[in-house]
Coordinates of C-alpha atoms in Angstrom, one line a residue:
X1 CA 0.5 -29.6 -13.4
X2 CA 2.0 -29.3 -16.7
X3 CA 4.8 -31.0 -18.9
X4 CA 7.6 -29.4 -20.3
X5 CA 8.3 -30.3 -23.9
X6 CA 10.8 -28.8 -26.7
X7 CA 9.3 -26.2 -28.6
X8 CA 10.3 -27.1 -31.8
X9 CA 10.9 -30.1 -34.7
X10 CA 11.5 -29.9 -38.1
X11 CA 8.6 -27.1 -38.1
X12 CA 5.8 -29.2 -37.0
X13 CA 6.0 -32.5 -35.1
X14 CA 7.9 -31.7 -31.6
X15 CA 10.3 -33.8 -29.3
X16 CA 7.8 -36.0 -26.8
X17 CA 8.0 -34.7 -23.1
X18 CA 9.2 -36.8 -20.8
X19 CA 6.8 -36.7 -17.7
X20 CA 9.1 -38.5 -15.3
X21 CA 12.1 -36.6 -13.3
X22 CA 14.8 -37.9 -15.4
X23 CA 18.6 -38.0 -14.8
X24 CA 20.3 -36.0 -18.0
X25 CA 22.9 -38.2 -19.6
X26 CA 25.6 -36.6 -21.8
X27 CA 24.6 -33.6 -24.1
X28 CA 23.8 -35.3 -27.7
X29 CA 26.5 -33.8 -29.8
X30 CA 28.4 -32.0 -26.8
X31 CA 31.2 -32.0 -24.9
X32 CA 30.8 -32.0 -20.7
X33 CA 31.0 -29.2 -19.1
X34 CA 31.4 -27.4 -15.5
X35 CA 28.0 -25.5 -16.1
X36 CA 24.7 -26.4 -15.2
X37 CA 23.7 -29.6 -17.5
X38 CA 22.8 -28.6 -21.3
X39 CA 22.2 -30.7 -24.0
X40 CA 21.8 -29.5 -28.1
X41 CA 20.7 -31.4 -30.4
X42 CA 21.8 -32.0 -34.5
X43 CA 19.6 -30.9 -37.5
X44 CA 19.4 -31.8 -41.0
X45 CA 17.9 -29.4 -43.8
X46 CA 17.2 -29.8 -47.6
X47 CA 17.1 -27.1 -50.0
X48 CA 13.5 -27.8 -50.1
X49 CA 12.6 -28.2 -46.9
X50 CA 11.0 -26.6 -43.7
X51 CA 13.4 -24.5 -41.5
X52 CA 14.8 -26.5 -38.5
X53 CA 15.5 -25.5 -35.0
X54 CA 19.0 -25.6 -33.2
X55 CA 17.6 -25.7 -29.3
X56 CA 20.1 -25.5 -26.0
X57 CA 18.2 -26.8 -23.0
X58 CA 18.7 -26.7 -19.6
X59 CA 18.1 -29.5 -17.9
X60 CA 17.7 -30.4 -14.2
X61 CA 19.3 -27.9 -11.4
X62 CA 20.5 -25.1 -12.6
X63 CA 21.6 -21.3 -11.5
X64 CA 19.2 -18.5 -11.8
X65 CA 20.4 -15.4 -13.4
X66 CA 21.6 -14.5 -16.9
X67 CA 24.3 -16.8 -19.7
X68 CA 26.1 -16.1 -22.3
X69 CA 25.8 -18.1 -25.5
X70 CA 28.1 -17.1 -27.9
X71 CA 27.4 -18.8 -31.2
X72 CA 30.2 -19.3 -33.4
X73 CA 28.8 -20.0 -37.4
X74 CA 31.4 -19.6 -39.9
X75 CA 31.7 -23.6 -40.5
X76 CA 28.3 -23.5 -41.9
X77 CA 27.6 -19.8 -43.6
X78 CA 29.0 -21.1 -46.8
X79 CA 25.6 -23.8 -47.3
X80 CA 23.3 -22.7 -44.5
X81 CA 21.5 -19.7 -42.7
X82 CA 21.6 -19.5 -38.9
X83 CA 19.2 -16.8 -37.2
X84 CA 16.9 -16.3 -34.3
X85 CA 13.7 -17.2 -36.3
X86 CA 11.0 -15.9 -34.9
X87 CA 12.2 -16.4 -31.1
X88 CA 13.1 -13.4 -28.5
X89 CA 15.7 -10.9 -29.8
X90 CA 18.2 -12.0 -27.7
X91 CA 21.3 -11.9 -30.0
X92 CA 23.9 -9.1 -31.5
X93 CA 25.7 -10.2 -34.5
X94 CA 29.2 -9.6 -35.5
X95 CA 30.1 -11.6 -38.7
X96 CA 29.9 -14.7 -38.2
X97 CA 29.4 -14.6 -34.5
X98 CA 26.1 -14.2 -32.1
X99 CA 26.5 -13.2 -28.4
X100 CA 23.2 -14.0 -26.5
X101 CA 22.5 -12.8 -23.4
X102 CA 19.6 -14.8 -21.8
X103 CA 18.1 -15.2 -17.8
X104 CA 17.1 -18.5 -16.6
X105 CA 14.0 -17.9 -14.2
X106 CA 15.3 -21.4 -12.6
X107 CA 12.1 -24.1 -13.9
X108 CA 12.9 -27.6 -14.6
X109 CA 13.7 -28.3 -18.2
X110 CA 13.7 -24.1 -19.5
X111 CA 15.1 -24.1 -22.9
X112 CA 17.8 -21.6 -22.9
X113 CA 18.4 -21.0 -26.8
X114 CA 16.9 -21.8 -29.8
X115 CA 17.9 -20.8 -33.5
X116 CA 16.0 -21.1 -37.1
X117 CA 18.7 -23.4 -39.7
X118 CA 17.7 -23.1 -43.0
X119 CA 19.6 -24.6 -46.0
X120 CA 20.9 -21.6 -48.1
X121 CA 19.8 -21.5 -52.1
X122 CA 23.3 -22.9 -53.8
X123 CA 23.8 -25.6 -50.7
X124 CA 24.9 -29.2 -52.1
X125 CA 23.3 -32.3 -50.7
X126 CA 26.1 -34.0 -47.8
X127 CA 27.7 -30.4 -47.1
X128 CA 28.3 -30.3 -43.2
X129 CA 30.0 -28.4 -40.5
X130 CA 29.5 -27.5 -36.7
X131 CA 27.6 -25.0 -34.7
X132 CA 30.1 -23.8 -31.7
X133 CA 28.2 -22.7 -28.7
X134 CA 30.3 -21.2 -25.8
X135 CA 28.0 -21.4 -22.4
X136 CA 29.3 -18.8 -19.5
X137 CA 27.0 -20.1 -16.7
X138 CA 26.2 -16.6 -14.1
X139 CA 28.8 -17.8 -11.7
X140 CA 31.4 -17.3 -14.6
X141 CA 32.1 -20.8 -15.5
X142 CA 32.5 -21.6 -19.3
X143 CA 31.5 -25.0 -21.3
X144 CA 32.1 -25.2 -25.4
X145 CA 28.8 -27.5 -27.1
X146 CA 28.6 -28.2 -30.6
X147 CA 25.6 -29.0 -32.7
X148 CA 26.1 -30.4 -36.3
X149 CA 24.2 -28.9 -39.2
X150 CA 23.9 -31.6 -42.4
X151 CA 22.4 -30.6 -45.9
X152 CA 20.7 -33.6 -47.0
X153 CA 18.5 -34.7 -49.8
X154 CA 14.8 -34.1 -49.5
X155 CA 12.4 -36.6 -49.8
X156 CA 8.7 -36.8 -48.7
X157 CA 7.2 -39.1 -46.8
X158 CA 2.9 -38.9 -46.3
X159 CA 1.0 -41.2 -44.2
X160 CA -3.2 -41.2 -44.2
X161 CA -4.3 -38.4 -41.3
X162 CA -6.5 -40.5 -39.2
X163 CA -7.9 -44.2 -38.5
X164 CA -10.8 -45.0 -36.7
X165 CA -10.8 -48.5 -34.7
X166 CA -13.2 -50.4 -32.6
X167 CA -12.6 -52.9 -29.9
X168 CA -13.3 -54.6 -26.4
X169 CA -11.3 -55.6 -23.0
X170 CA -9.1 -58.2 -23.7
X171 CA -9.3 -58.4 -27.8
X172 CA -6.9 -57.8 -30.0
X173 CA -7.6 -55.3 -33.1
X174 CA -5.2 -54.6 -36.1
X175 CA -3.7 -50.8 -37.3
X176 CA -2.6 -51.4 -40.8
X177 CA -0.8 -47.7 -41.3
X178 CA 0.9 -47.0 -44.5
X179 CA 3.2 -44.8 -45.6
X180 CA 3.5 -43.1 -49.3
X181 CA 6.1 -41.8 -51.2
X182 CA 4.8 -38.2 -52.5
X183 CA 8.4 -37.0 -53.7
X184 CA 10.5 -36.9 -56.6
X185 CA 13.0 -39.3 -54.8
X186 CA 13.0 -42.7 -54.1
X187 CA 13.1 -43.0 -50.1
X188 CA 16.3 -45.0 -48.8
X189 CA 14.3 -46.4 -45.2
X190 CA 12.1 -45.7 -42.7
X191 CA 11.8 -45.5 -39.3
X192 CA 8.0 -45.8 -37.8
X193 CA 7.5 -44.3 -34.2
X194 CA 4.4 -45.0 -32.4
X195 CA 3.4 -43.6 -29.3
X196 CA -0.1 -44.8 -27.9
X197 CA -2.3 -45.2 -24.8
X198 CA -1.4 -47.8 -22.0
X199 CA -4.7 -49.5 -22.7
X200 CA -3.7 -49.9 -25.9
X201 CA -0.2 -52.1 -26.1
X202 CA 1.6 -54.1 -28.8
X203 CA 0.3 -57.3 -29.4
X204 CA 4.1 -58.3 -30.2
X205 CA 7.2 -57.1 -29.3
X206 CA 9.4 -57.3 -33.2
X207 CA 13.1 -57.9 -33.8
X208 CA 13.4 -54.5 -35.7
X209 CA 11.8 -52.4 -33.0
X210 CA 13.2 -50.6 -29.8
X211 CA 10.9 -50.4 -26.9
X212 CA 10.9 -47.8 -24.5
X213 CA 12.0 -49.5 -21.1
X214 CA 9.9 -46.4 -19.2
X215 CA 7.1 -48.1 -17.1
X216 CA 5.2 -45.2 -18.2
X217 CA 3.8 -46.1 -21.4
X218 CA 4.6 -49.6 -22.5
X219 CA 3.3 -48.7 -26.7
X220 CA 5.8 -46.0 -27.2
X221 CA 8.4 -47.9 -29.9
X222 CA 10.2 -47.5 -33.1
X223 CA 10.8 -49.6 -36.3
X224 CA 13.3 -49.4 -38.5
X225 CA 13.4 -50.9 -41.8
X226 CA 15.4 -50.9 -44.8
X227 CA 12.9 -51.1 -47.4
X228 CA 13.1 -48.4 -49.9
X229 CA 10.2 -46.1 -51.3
X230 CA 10.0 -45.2 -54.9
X231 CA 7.9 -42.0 -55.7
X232 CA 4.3 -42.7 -55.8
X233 CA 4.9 -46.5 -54.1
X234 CA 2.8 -46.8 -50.9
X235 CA 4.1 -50.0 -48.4
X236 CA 2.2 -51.1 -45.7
X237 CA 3.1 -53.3 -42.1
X238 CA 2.3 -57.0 -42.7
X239 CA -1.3 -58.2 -41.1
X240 CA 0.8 -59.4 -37.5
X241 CA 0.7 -55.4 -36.8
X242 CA -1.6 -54.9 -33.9
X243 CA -2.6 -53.7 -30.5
X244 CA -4.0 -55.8 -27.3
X245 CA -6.9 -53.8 -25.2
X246 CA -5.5 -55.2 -21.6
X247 CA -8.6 -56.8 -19.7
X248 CA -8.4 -54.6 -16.5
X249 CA -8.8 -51.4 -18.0
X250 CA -11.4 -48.7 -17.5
X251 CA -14.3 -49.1 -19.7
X252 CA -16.0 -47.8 -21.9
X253 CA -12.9 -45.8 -23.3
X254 CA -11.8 -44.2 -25.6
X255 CA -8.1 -43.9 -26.8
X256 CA -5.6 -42.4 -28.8
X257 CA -2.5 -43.5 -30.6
X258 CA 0.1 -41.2 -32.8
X259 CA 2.2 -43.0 -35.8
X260 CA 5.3 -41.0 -37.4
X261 CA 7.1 -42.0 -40.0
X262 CA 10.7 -40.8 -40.1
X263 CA 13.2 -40.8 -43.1
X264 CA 16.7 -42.6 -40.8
X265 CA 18.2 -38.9 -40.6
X266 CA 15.3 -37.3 -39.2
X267 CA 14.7 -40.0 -36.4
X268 CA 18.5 -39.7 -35.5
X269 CA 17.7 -35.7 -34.9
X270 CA 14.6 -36.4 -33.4
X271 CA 16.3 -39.0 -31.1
X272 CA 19.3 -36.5 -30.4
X273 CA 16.7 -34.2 -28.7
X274 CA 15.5 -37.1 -26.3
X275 CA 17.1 -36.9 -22.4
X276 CA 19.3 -39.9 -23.8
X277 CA 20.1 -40.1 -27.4
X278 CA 20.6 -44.2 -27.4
X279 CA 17.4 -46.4 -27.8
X280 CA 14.7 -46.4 -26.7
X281 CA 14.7 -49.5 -25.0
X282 CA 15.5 -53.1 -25.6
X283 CA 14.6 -54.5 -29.2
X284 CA 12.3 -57.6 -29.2
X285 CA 12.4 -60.9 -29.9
X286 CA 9.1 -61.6 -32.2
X287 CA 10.1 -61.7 -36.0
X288 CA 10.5 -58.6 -37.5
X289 CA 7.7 -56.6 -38.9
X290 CA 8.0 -55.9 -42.7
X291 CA 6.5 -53.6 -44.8
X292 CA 4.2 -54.8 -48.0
X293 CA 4.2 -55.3 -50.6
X294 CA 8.6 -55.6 -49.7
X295 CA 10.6 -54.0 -52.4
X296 CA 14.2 -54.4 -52.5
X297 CA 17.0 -52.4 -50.5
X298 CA 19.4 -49.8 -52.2
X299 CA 22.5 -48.7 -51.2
X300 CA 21.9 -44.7 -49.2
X301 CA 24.1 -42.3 -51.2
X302 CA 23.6 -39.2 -48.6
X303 CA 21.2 -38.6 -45.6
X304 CA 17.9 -37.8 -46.4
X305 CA 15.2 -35.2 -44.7
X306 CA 11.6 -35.0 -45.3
X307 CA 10.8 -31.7 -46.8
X308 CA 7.0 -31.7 -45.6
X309 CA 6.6 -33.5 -42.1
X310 CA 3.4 -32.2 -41.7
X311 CA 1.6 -35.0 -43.3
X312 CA 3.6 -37.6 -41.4
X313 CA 1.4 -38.5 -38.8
X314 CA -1.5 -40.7 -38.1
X315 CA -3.5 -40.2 -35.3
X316 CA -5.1 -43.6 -34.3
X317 CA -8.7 -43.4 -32.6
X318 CA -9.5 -46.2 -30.7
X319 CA -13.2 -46.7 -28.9
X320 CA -13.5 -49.7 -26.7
X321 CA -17.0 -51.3 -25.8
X322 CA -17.9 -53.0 -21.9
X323 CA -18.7 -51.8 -18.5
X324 CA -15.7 -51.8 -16.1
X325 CA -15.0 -49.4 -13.6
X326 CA -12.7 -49.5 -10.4
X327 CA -12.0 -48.4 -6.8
X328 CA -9.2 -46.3 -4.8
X329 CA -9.5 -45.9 -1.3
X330 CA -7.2 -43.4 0.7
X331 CA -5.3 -44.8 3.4
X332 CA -4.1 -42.5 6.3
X333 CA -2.2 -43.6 9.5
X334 CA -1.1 -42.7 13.1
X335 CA 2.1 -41.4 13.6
X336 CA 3.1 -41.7 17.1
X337 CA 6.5 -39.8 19.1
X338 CA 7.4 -36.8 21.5
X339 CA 7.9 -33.2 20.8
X340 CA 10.9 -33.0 19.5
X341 CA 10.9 -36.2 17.6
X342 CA 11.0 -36.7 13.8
X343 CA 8.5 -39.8 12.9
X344 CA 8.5 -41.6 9.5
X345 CA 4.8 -41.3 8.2
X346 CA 3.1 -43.5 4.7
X347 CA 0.2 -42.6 3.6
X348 CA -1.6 -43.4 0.3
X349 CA -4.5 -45.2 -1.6
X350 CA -5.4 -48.8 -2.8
X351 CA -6.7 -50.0 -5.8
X352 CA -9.8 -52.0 -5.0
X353 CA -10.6 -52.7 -8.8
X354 CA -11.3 -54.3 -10.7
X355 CA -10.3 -51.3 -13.1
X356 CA -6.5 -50.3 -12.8
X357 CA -6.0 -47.1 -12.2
X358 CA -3.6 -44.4 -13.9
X359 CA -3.7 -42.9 -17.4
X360 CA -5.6 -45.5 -19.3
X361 CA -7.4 -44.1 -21.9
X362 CA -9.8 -40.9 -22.1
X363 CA -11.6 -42.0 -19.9
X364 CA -9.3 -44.1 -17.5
X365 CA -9.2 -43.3 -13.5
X366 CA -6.5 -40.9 -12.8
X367 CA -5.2 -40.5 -9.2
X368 CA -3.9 -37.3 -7.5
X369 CA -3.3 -38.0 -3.8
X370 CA -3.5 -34.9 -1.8
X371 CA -1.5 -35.0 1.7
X372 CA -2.7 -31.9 4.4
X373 CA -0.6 -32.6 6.8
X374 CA -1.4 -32.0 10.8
X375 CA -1.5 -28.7 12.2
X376 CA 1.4 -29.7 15.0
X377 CA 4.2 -31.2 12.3
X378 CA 6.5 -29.8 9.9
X379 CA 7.5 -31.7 6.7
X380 CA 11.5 -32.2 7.2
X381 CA 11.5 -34.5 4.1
X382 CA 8.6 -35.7 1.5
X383 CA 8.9 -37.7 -1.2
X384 CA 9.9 -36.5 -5.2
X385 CA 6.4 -37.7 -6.3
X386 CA 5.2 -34.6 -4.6
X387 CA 5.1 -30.9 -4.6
X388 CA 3.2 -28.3 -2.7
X389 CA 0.0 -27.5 -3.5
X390 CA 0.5 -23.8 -2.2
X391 CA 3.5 -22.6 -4.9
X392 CA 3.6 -22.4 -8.3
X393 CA 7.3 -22.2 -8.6
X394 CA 8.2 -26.7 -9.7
X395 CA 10.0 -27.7 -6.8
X396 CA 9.5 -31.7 -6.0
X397 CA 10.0 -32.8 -2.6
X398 CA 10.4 -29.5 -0.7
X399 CA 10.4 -30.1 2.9
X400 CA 8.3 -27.4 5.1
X401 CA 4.7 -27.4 2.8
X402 CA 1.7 -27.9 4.5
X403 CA -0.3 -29.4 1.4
X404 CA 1.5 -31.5 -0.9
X405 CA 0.1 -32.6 -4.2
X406 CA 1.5 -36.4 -4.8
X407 CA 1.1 -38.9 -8.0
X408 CA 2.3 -42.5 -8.6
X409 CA 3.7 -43.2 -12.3
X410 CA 2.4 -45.9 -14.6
X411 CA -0.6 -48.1 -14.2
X412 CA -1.9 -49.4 -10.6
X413 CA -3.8 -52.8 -11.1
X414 CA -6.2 -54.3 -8.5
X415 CA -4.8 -55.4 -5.2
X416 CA -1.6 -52.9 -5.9
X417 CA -1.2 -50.1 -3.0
X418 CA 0.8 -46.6 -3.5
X419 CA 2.5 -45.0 -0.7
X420 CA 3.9 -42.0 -0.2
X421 CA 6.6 -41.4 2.5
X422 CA 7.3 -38.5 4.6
X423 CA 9.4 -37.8 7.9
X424 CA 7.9 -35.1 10.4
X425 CA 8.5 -33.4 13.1
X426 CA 6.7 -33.1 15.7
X427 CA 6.7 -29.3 16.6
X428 CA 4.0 -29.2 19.6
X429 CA 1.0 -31.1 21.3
X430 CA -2.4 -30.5 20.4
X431 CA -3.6 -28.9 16.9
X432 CA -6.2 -30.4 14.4
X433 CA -5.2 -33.8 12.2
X434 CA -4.6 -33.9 9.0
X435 CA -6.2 -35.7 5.7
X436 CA -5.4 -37.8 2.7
X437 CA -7.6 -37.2 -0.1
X438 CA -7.9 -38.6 -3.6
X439 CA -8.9 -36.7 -6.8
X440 CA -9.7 -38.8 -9.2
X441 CA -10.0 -37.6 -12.8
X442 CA -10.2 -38.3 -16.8
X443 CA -9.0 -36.7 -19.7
X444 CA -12.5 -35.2 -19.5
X445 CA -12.2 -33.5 -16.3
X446 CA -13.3 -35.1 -12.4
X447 CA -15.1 -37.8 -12.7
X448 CA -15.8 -40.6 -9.2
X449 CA -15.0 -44.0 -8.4
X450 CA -16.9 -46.7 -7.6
X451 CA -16.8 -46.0 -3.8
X452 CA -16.4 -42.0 -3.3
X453 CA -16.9 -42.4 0.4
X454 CA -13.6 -43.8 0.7
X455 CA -11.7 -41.2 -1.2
X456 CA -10.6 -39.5 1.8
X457 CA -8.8 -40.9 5.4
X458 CA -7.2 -39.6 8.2
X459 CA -3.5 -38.5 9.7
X460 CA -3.5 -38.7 13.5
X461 CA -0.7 -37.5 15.5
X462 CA -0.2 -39.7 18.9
X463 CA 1.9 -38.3 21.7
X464 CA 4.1 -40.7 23.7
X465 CA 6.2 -39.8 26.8
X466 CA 9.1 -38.5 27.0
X467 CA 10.1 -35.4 24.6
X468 CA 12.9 -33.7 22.6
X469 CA 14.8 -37.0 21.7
X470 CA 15.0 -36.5 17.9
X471 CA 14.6 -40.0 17.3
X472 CA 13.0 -42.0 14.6
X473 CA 9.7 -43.8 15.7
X474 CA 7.5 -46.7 13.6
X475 CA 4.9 -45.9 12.3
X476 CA 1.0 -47.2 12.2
X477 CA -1.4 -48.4 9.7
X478 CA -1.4 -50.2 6.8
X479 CA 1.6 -52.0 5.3
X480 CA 2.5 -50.9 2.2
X481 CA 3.6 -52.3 -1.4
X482 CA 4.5 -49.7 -3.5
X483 CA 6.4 -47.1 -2.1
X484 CA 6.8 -44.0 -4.7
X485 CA 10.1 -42.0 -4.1
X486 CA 11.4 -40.6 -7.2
X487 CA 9.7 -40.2 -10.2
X488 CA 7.0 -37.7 -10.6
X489 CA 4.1 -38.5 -12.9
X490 CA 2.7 -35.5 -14.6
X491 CA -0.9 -36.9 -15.5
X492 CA -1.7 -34.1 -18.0
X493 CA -4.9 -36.0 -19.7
X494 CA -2.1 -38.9 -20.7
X495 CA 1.4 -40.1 -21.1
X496 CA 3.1 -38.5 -24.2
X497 CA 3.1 -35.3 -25.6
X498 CA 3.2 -33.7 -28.7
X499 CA 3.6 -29.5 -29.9
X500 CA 2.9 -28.8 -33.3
X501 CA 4.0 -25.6 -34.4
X502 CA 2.1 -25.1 -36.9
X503 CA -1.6 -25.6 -34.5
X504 CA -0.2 -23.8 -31.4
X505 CA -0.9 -25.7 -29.0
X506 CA -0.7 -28.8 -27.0
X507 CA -2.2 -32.1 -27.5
X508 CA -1.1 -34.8 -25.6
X509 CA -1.4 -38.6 -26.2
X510 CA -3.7 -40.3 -24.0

């Protein structure tokens, strides 16, 4: 399994991945359109600073086959320089126009177009104008998009490159990060995004922060504050600033945390590549977290960009001391009917404990539920949580696999059950059973539970009289809790991810 992520952000730390099925809102910066969903997002550039990336992605369904994106520049020649980069040559180039011809293999989330922006040599801090991108879908149908490219001030924010932390289940440990000012320019606010491990939450929820509201990671947030910087000046968040181990996890661990600090312009670009350019979540209702030692605000004159975000980051290292461990035990069922009938069938796994279960850390107990379903039934539905095992094209929920691949999003505690429901039909009598079998993994690679044995169960088919009805018959076994329809987790070694250009390659936050 694997996450799909935006290549690209101000030349080094990318947009996070959202490992959920998501529903696209409204294109940030875009007008609707009749075409397959697309959003675009906004960049600002200094004079002095990295090039930026221009990106149209496809998002959800979409039609296979080969658009048009015609790319109309001339409101932004005069201060800023538009190009391919080094992306496919996809493009011809007539003044101030590009006509892009591009095929769309049909995966989730394939970015259709992106462009290098670079502020040109004479361009004046607040110049601005719009990218016009005209869509023409394969069927024919046309949708205008815009994209706004602002010349802002540079500025440069620096933050220390790692932090090494110790703790145990249930304690609470502080992360004093700091940020520095290593411009020329005093630094009008900053925004401080922090996206961590689930075993690793907020010890309090602040005033001037947005929470994400996803269940999947409960420490991904941002600050805001209105502090401002002065060159050289280094500010740090007050002593209340802290994370809270939770007291079921998996232990010993070992987790990670990333910290980014944002000038305001920056976050709103980075936010304006996110499935929904709103919050994040709901704000909190703790006091607000400061900065010290607090300086006073000033008034912001023009938008500012960080001209080196390379040094923006901390990554937080987190080891945590004890001996916990936990249990999941597959749970099968009988399905009972005639030929002919289409049964509902739930099948799953329970979390014994004590550990929870899901990505929790390095080492945390991650849960892939494989379903081989009965020689004698076809799959005429299956949930969204899972895919078949058998095809590499990303298709969730496809009806007709004989092996499906299903995971549950966010964390299972003890006592919790997962369920996964499909209907069948029942094709003929006889033929072998089928399975349900756990794989249980790390960020380290397999690893077992507490109770192995109980990592696989069976799926019985049980013939009644009668035949060729077509009806809907209960099922048997277990009851069930948590039923997982939409919503597929993709448990790539943790919850958030990040692409840095300039390391090519992947790391995700676990």
């Amino acid at each position: 399994m694997q996450t799909h992520v935006v290549r690209r952000w101000l030349a080094g730390v990318a947009v996070v991945g959202m490992l959920v099925t998501v529903t696209a809102g409204a294109p940030a910066a875009a007008e609707p359109s009749a075409t397959a969903a697309v959003r675009v997002n906004d960049v600002i550039v200094a004079v002095d600073g990295p090039q930026k990336w221009v990106s149209l992605s496809m998002l959800g369904d979409q039609q296979v086959g080969t658009y048009t994106v015609r790319v109309d520049r001339s409101a932004v020649m005069a201060f800023a320089d538009i190009d391919q980069g080094d992306g496919p040559d996809v493009c011809t180039t007539s003044g101030a126009v590009l006509t892009c011809a591009v095929t769309i293999d049909g995966d989730w989330g394939s970015e259709l177009l992106s462009l290098a922006v670079r502020a040109a040599g004479d361009a004046q801090p607040g110049q601005q104008g719009e990218l016009l991108f005209t869509v023409t879908a394969p069927d024919g149908t046309t949708g205008p998009y815009r994209s706004r490219v602002t010349v802002g001030e540079g500025v440069d924010l620096a933050t220390e490159r790692t932090m090494t932390l110790d703790s145990s289940l249930g304690a609470r440990v502080d992360v004093p990060l700091t940020v520095l000012n290593r411009g020329t320019k005093t630094a009008h606010g900053m925004v401080l995004y922090l996206s961590g491990s689930y075993g690793f939450t907020p010890s309090k929820r602040y005033e001037n922060c947005e929470y994400s509201d996803l269940d999947l990671d409960s420490s991904a947030f941002a600050c805001t504050f209105d502090d401002s910087l002065e060159p050289g000046e280094a500010l740090r968040v007050d002593s209340t600033f802290g994370g809270t181990v939770p007291a079921d996890s998996w232990a010993p661990n070992l987790h990670h945390s990333y910290a980014v600090w944002f000038t305001p312009a920056d976050w709103e670009e980075f936010r304006s590549r996110l499935p929904s350019a709103g919050p994040l979540g709901p704000k909190g209702s703790d006091a607000a977290l400061t900065l010290v030692p607090v300086e006073g605000t000033q008034a912001r004159a023009l938008g500012q960009t960080d001209t080196d975000t390379l040094d923006n980051e901390t990554r937080v290292t987190l080891t945590v001391d004890g001996d916990q461990r936990g249990d999941v035990a597959a749970e099968g069922t009988t399905v009972a009917g005639a030929v002919g009938d289409t049964v509902a069938m739930r099948v799953g796994y329970l979390n014994n404990g004590p550990a929870s279960a899901g990505p929790n850390g390095q080492q945390g107990l991650n849960v892939e539920t494989i379903v081989t379903l009965p020689a004698n039934v076809t799959a005429v539905t299956a949930p969204q949580a899972c895919v078949d095992q058998q095809e590499d094209e990303w298709r969730p929920g496809k009806p007709g696999a004989r092996v499906y691949v299903c995971a549950a999003r966010g964390t299972i505690s003890r006592g919790e059950r997962v369920s996964f429901e499909f209907d069948l039909r029942i094709d003929r009598a006889g033929g072998k059973g089928g399975t349900v079998r756990l794989h249980t993994f790390n960020g380290d690679g397999p690893v077992n539970d507490l109770k192995p044995t109980n990592d696989t169960a069976k799926i019985e088919v049980k013939l009644t009289g009668g035949g060729g009805g077509g009806g809907s018959l209960p099922i048997t076994g277990a009851p069930t809790g948590l039923i997982v329809g939409v919503g597929l987790l993709l448990v790539v070694a943790g919850a958030l991810g990040y692409l840095l250009a300039r390391r090519s390659r992947i790391r995700f936050i676990v």
